[in-house]
Coordinates of C-alpha atoms and ligand atoms in Angstrom, one line a residue:
M105 CA 93.5 100.3 65.7
H106 CA 95.8 97.6 64.2
N107 CA 93.2 95.1 63.1
T108 CA 95.0 92.8 60.7
I109 CA 98.5 92.0 61.7
L110 CA 101.2 90.3 59.8
I111 CA 103.6 88.5 62.1
T112 CA 106.7 87.1 60.2
G113 CA 108.7 84.2 61.6
G114 CA 105.8 83.1 63.8
A115 CA 106.8 79.4 63.6
G116 CA 110.1 80.1 65.2
F117 CA 111.1 80.3 68.9
I118 CA 110.1 83.9 69.8
G119 CA 107.6 84.3 67.0
S120 CA 105.5 81.4 68.2
H121 CA 105.2 83.0 71.6
V122 CA 104.3 86.3 70.1
V123 CA 101.7 84.8 67.8
R124 CA 100.1 82.8 70.7
L125 CA 99.9 85.9 72.9
F126 CA 98.3 88.1 70.2
V127 CA 95.8 85.4 69.1
K128 CA 94.8 84.8 72.7
N129 CA 94.8 88.4 74.0
Y130 CA 93.2 90.1 70.9
P131 CA 90.4 88.0 69.6
H132 CA 89.2 90.9 67.5
Y133 CA 92.5 91.1 65.6
Q134 CA 93.2 88.9 62.6
I135 CA 96.7 87.4 62.9
I136 CA 98.5 86.2 59.8
N137 CA 101.6 84.2 60.6
L138 CA 104.0 84.2 57.6
D139 CA 106.9 81.8 57.8
A140 CA 109.1 80.1 55.2
L141 CA 109.5 77.1 57.6
T142 CA 113.2 76.9 57.3
Y143 CA 115.0 74.4 59.6
A144 CA 114.1 76.8 62.5
G145 CA 110.4 77.0 61.8
N146 CA 108.2 74.5 63.6
L147 CA 104.4 74.7 63.4
E148 CA 104.2 72.2 66.2
N149 CA 105.0 75.2 68.4
L150 CA 101.5 76.5 67.6
K151 CA 99.4 73.3 67.7
D152 CA 97.3 74.7 70.5
I153 CA 96.1 77.7 68.6
K154 CA 96.1 76.5 65.0
D155 CA 92.3 76.3 64.8
Q156 CA 91.5 79.7 66.4
P157 CA 89.2 81.8 64.1
N158 CA 91.5 84.9 64.3
Y159 CA 94.6 82.9 63.2
K160 CA 95.9 82.0 59.8
F161 CA 99.2 80.5 58.7
V162 CA 100.8 81.3 55.4
K163 CA 103.9 79.6 54.1
G164 CA 106.2 82.0 52.2
D165 CA 109.5 83.7 51.9
I166 CA 110.0 87.4 53.0
T167 CA 112.6 87.8 50.2
D168 CA 110.1 87.0 47.5
E169 CA 109.0 90.5 46.4
S170 CA 106.0 89.6 44.2
F171 CA 104.7 87.1 46.8
I172 CA 104.9 89.7 49.6
D173 CA 103.3 92.4 47.4
E174 CA 100.4 90.0 46.7
L175 CA 100.1 89.2 50.4
F176 CA 99.8 92.9 51.3
A177 CA 97.2 93.4 48.6
T178 CA 95.2 90.4 49.8
Y179 CA 95.2 91.1 53.6
K180 CA 95.6 94.9 53.7
F181 CA 97.7 94.7 56.9
D182 CA 97.4 97.5 59.5
G183 CA 100.5 96.4 61.3
V184 CA 103.6 94.3 60.8
I185 CA 105.6 92.6 63.6
H186 CA 108.7 91.4 61.9
L187 CA 110.6 88.5 63.5
A188 CA 111.6 86.3 60.5
A189 CA 115.3 86.0 60.3
E190 CA 118.3 83.7 60.2
S191 CA 119.2 83.8 63.9
H192 CA 122.1 81.5 64.7
V193 CA 125.5 83.2 65.0
D194 CA 127.4 79.9 64.3
R195 CA 125.5 79.4 61.1
S196 CA 126.2 83.0 60.0
I197 CA 129.9 82.3 60.3
M198 CA 129.5 79.4 58.0
D199 CA 127.1 81.0 55.5
P200 CA 127.0 84.8 55.8
L201 CA 125.2 85.4 52.5
A202 CA 122.1 83.5 53.6
F203 CA 121.9 86.0 56.5
I204 CA 122.3 89.0 54.2
K205 CA 119.6 87.7 52.0
T206 CA 117.0 87.0 54.7
N207 CA 117.8 89.6 57.3
V208 CA 118.7 92.5 55.1
M209 CA 116.9 91.9 51.8
G210 CA 113.9 90.3 53.5
T211 CA 113.4 93.3 55.8
A212 CA 113.8 95.7 52.9
V213 CA 111.2 93.8 50.9
L214 CA 108.7 94.1 53.8
L215 CA 109.5 97.8 54.3
N216 CA 108.9 98.5 50.7
A217 CA 105.6 96.6 50.6
S218 CA 104.4 98.4 53.7
R219 CA 105.2 101.7 52.2
K220 CA 103.7 100.8 48.8
Y221 CA 100.4 99.4 50.3
W222 CA 100.0 102.0 53.0
K223 CA 100.4 104.6 50.2
D224 CA 101.7 107.3 52.6
N225 CA 98.5 107.1 54.5
Y226 CA 100.0 106.0 57.7
E227 CA 97.0 106.5 60.1
G228 CA 96.8 103.5 62.4
K229 CA 99.7 101.7 60.7
L230 CA 102.9 100.4 62.3
F231 CA 106.0 98.5 61.2
Y232 CA 107.6 96.9 64.3
H233 CA 111.0 95.4 63.7
V234 CA 112.3 92.9 66.3
S235 CA 116.0 93.0 66.7
T236 CA 118.9 92.0 68.9
D237 CA 121.3 93.6 71.4
E238 CA 124.1 92.0 69.4
V239 CA 124.0 95.0 67.0
Y240 CA 125.8 97.0 69.8
G241 CA 128.9 94.8 69.7
S242 CA 130.7 93.5 72.8
L243 CA 131.1 95.1 76.3
G244 CA 134.0 94.9 78.6
E245 CA 133.6 94.0 82.3
E246 CA 131.4 97.1 82.9
G247 CA 128.6 99.2 81.4
F248 CA 125.4 98.5 79.6
F249 CA 124.0 98.9 76.1
T250 CA 121.5 101.8 76.0
E251 CA 119.4 103.1 73.1
Q252 CA 122.2 105.6 72.5
T253 CA 125.0 103.1 72.2
A254 CA 126.7 103.2 68.8
Y255 CA 126.2 100.2 66.6
D256 CA 129.3 98.0 66.4
P257 CA 128.2 94.5 65.1
R258 CA 131.0 91.9 65.0
S259 CA 129.4 88.7 63.5
P260 CA 127.8 88.3 60.1
Y261 CA 124.5 87.7 62.1
S262 CA 124.7 90.9 64.1
A263 CA 125.9 92.9 61.0
S264 CA 122.9 91.7 59.1
K265 CA 120.5 92.6 61.9
A266 CA 122.3 96.0 62.3
S267 CA 121.8 96.6 58.6
S268 CA 118.1 95.7 58.8
D269 CA 117.7 98.1 61.7
H270 CA 119.3 100.9 59.6
F271 CA 116.9 100.3 56.8
V272 CA 113.9 100.4 59.2
M273 CA 115.1 103.8 60.4
A274 CA 115.9 105.0 56.9
Y275 CA 112.3 104.3 55.9
Y276 CA 111.1 106.1 58.9
H277 CA 113.2 109.2 58.2
T278 CA 112.9 109.2 54.4
Y279 CA 109.3 108.1 53.9
H280 CA 107.9 108.8 57.4
L281 CA 107.0 105.1 57.5
P282 CA 105.7 104.6 61.1
A283 CA 108.3 102.2 62.5
I284 CA 109.6 101.1 65.9
I285 CA 112.6 98.8 66.7
S286 CA 113.3 96.8 69.8
N287 CA 116.7 95.3 70.6
C288 CA 116.5 92.4 73.0
S289 CA 119.0 90.3 74.9
N290 CA 119.3 86.5 74.8
N291 CA 116.0 84.7 75.2
Y292 CA 115.3 81.3 76.8
G293 CA 112.2 79.2 77.4
S294 CA 110.0 76.6 75.7
N295 CA 110.1 75.8 72.0
H296 CA 113.7 76.8 71.6
F297 CA 115.5 75.0 68.8
P298 CA 118.1 72.7 70.4
E299 CA 121.1 74.2 68.6
K300 CA 121.1 77.1 71.1
L301 CA 122.9 76.9 74.4
I302 CA 120.1 76.2 76.9
P303 CA 118.0 73.7 75.0
L304 CA 121.1 72.0 73.7
A305 CA 122.4 71.6 77.2
I306 CA 119.1 70.3 78.6
H307 CA 118.9 67.8 75.7
N308 CA 122.5 66.6 76.2
I309 CA 122.3 66.3 80.0
K310 CA 119.1 64.3 79.7
N311 CA 120.8 61.9 77.3
N312 CA 124.1 61.8 79.1
K313 CA 125.9 63.4 76.3
P314 CA 128.8 65.9 76.6
V315 CA 127.6 69.5 77.1
P316 CA 129.8 71.7 75.0
V317 CA 130.9 75.1 76.4
Y318 CA 132.9 77.5 74.3
G319 CA 136.3 78.5 75.5
K320 CA 136.3 78.7 79.3
G321 CA 132.7 79.6 79.5
E322 CA 133.6 83.2 80.5
N323 CA 131.3 84.9 78.0
V324 CA 128.5 86.8 79.7
R325 CA 124.9 87.1 78.4
D326 CA 121.8 88.8 79.7
W327 CA 119.0 86.3 79.7
L328 CA 115.3 87.0 79.4
F329 CA 112.4 84.6 79.6
V330 CA 110.8 84.4 76.1
E331 CA 107.3 85.0 77.4
D332 CA 108.5 88.3 78.9
H333 CA 110.0 89.3 75.5
A334 CA 106.6 88.5 73.9
R335 CA 104.9 90.7 76.6
A336 CA 107.4 93.5 75.9
I337 CA 106.6 93.3 72.2
D338 CA 102.9 93.5 72.9
T339 CA 103.5 96.6 75.1
I340 CA 105.8 98.3 72.6
F341 CA 103.5 97.5 69.6
H342 CA 100.5 99.1 71.4
K343 CA 102.1 101.9 73.4
G344 CA 105.6 102.6 71.9
R345 CA 106.4 105.9 70.3
V346 CA 106.9 105.8 66.5
G347 CA 110.5 106.4 65.4
E348 CA 111.9 105.1 68.7
T349 CA 114.1 102.2 69.7
Y350 CA 113.5 100.3 72.9
N351 CA 116.0 98.0 74.6
I352 CA 114.5 94.9 76.2
G353 CA 116.5 92.9 78.8
G354 CA 116.2 91.2 82.1
F355 CA 119.0 92.9 84.1
N356 CA 120.1 89.3 84.4
E357 CA 123.8 88.6 83.5
W358 CA 125.3 85.2 83.6
K359 CA 128.6 83.8 82.6
N360 CA 128.0 80.8 80.4
I361 CA 129.7 78.4 82.8
D362 CA 127.7 79.6 85.8
L363 CA 124.5 79.2 83.8
I364 CA 125.4 75.7 82.8
N365 CA 126.3 74.8 86.3
L366 CA 123.0 76.1 87.5
L367 CA 121.2 74.1 84.8
C368 CA 123.2 71.0 85.8
M369 CA 122.0 71.4 89.4
I370 CA 118.3 71.8 88.3
M371 CA 118.6 68.8 86.0
D372 CA 120.2 66.6 88.8
K373 CA 117.2 67.5 90.9
K374 CA 114.5 66.9 88.2
L375 CA 116.1 63.7 87.0
Q376 CA 116.8 62.5 90.6
R377 CA 120.5 62.2 89.9
A378 CA 123.1 62.5 92.7
P379 CA 124.3 66.2 93.0
G380 CA 127.2 66.8 90.7
T381 CA 126.4 64.1 88.2
S382 CA 125.3 66.3 85.3
A383 CA 128.2 68.8 85.7
Q384 CA 130.6 65.9 84.8
L385 CA 129.2 66.2 81.3
I386 CA 130.5 69.8 80.8
T387 CA 133.1 69.8 78.0
F388 CA 135.1 72.9 77.1
V389 CA 135.4 73.3 73.3
K390 CA 137.4 75.6 71.0
D391 CA 136.0 79.1 71.3
R392 CA 133.7 80.6 68.6
A393 CA 135.5 82.9 66.1
G394 CA 135.1 86.6 67.2
H395 CA 133.1 85.5 70.3
D396 CA 131.7 88.7 71.9
L397 CA 132.7 88.8 75.6
R398 CA 129.7 90.4 77.2
Y399 CA 126.3 91.7 76.4
A400 CA 124.2 93.6 79.0
I401 CA 121.1 95.6 78.3
D402 CA 119.8 98.7 80.1
A403 CA 116.1 98.4 79.7
T404 CA 115.3 101.5 81.8
K405 CA 113.6 103.4 79.0
L406 CA 111.1 100.6 78.4
N407 CA 110.4 100.4 82.1
K408 CA 110.0 104.1 82.8
E409 CA 108.2 105.0 79.6
L410 CA 105.9 102.0 79.1
G411 CA 105.9 100.3 82.5
W412 CA 107.2 96.9 81.3
E413 CA 109.3 94.7 83.6
P414 CA 110.4 91.0 83.5
S415 CA 107.9 88.8 85.4
L416 CA 110.3 86.0 86.5
Q417 CA 113.6 85.6 88.3
F418 CA 116.1 83.6 86.3
E419 CA 116.2 80.5 88.6
E420 CA 112.4 80.3 88.4
G421 CA 112.3 80.7 84.6
L422 CA 115.1 78.2 84.1
E423 CA 113.3 75.6 86.2
K424 CA 110.1 76.2 84.3
T425 CA 112.0 75.8 81.1
V426 CA 113.6 72.5 82.2
E427 CA 110.2 71.2 83.3
W428 CA 108.8 72.1 79.8
Y429 CA 111.5 70.2 78.0
L430 CA 111.1 67.1 80.2
A431 CA 107.3 67.2 79.8
N432 CA 107.5 67.7 76.0
E433 CA 109.7 64.8 74.9
E434 CA 107.7 64.3 71.7
W435 CA 108.4 67.9 70.7
L436 CA 112.1 67.5 71.3
E437 CA 112.2 64.1 69.6
H438 CA 110.5 65.5 66.5
V439 CA 112.9 68.4 66.4
T440 CA 116.1 66.3 66.8
S441 CA 114.9 63.5 64.4
G442 CA 113.7 66.1 61.8
A443 CA 110.1 64.7 62.0
Y444 CA 108.8 68.2 62.8
Q445 CA 109.3 69.1 59.2
D446 CA 106.6 66.7 58.1
Y447 CA 104.0 68.5 60.3
Y448 CA 103.3 71.2 57.7
S449 CA 102.5 68.7 55.0
D450 CA 100.5 66.5 57.4
Q451 CA 98.4 69.5 58.6
Y452 CA 98.1 71.7 55.6
Q453 CA 98.6 69.8 52.4
K454 CA 96.8 66.5 52.9
R455 CA 93.4 68.1 53.5
Ligands
NAD549 N1 116.7 84.2 70.1 C1 117.1 85.2 70.8 O1 117.7 85.2 71.9 C2 116.9 86.6 70.2 C3 117.2 87.7 70.9 C4 116.9 89.0 70.4 C5 116.4 89.1 69.2 N2 116.1 88.0 68.4 C6 115.5 88.2 67.1 O2 114.1 87.8 67.2 C7 113.7 87.2 66.0 C8 113.3 85.8 66.2 O3 114.3 85.0 66.7 P1 114.2 83.5 67.1 O4 115.2 83.1 68.1 O5 112.8 83.2 67.3 O6 114.6 82.8 65.7 P2 114.3 81.4 65.0 O7 115.4 81.1 64.2 O8 113.8 80.5 66.1 O9 113.0 81.7 64.1 C9 113.1 82.4 62.9 C10 111.9 82.1 62.1 O10 111.9 82.8 60.8 C11 111.6 82.0 59.8 N3 112.3 82.4 58.6 C12 113.6 82.4 58.3 N4 113.9 82.8 57.1 C13 112.7 83.2 56.6 C14 112.3 83.8 55.3 N5 113.2 84.1 54.4 N6 111.0 84.1 55.1 C15 110.0 83.8 56.1 N7 110.3 83.2 57.3 C16 111.6 82.9 57.5 C17 112.0 80.6 60.2 O11 111.4 79.5 59.5 C18 111.7 80.6 61.7 O12 110.4 80.2 62.0 C19 114.9 87.3 65.0 O13 114.7 88.4 64.2 C20 116.1 87.5 66.0 O14 117.1 88.3 65.3 C21 116.3 86.8 68.9

């Protein structure tokens, strides 16, 4: 049904896993990966599939209305899986307007183009918006976010994602645009930009640098292996009900400090260091402004309705992740040195 699919943000962390899964599992689909290649976009993430006949990369900005209109006219997309976003909470605290521009305006531009080019003939069409559990705000010690939890975003990042979710539902209700949203918990896994907690900690432990932990490390997050998120997106895209929201999570809550201690243990083992060596690098730093205490997702609806469940236990997924970073030193070196940003011009412009 959805033959030509636009995936936005496909050069990013989660997007690259989604692109790979779709390119490999659906050879009869045409996958167009649209990405502006901001600091977070890295085409080296997709080296292995770049020459597949059903894959094409297009560099461009989702906030550029005429460019997006042209793209829809050229490719006549049947489906959109929208992941492009500014995604780092700390950056949103420093520069909120960049988040409003990309996450709110960019989503609205895509919604508008979808509506315009699908011309109210929505047969076989779908706009799938990938969002976050952070739109729900912060939990106390108990309870879970369900699809009924009222939105209560508290950082510029989560406020911009909440706003984009509202626009998606507004297009569904007002124009009957076939749309689905999923809200997922924190992801971890390969190809994660090393400004985020887990890859940053792996990188610093490996290089014997301090591992910064906000406050006392008491904040709780629910972690999901990125490939499980990509599988959930596949399931929801193909089987989800239009107009619905699905929560995605691993039922896997960890205090930041417990997670970092587990990571230190795994790193000691992998680097053949004496037990306790890596943990000495843990350094508590001033807490993030407005730091949400706890996120925890209730993913029962997705499990009961569509049969999805996480495939990995956290310890297993974390060990796999560490192994990937240790085996892919070149990827990490290119990201930390900035060399990954030359990859696009090397691959696509010098031909
Ligand atoms: N990382 C998580 O734990 C997590 C959890 C739940 C939901 N999400 C959501 O999933 C999506 C992907 O997250 P991620 O962690 O992979 O992010 P990321 O920052 O790794 O990737 C974002 C991608 O979007 C691209 N991009 C940014 N601005 C753009 C623009 N104006 N036009 C076109 N492309 C642009 C970047 O170049 C990058 O490749 C986001 O929408 C995020 O809100 C992330």
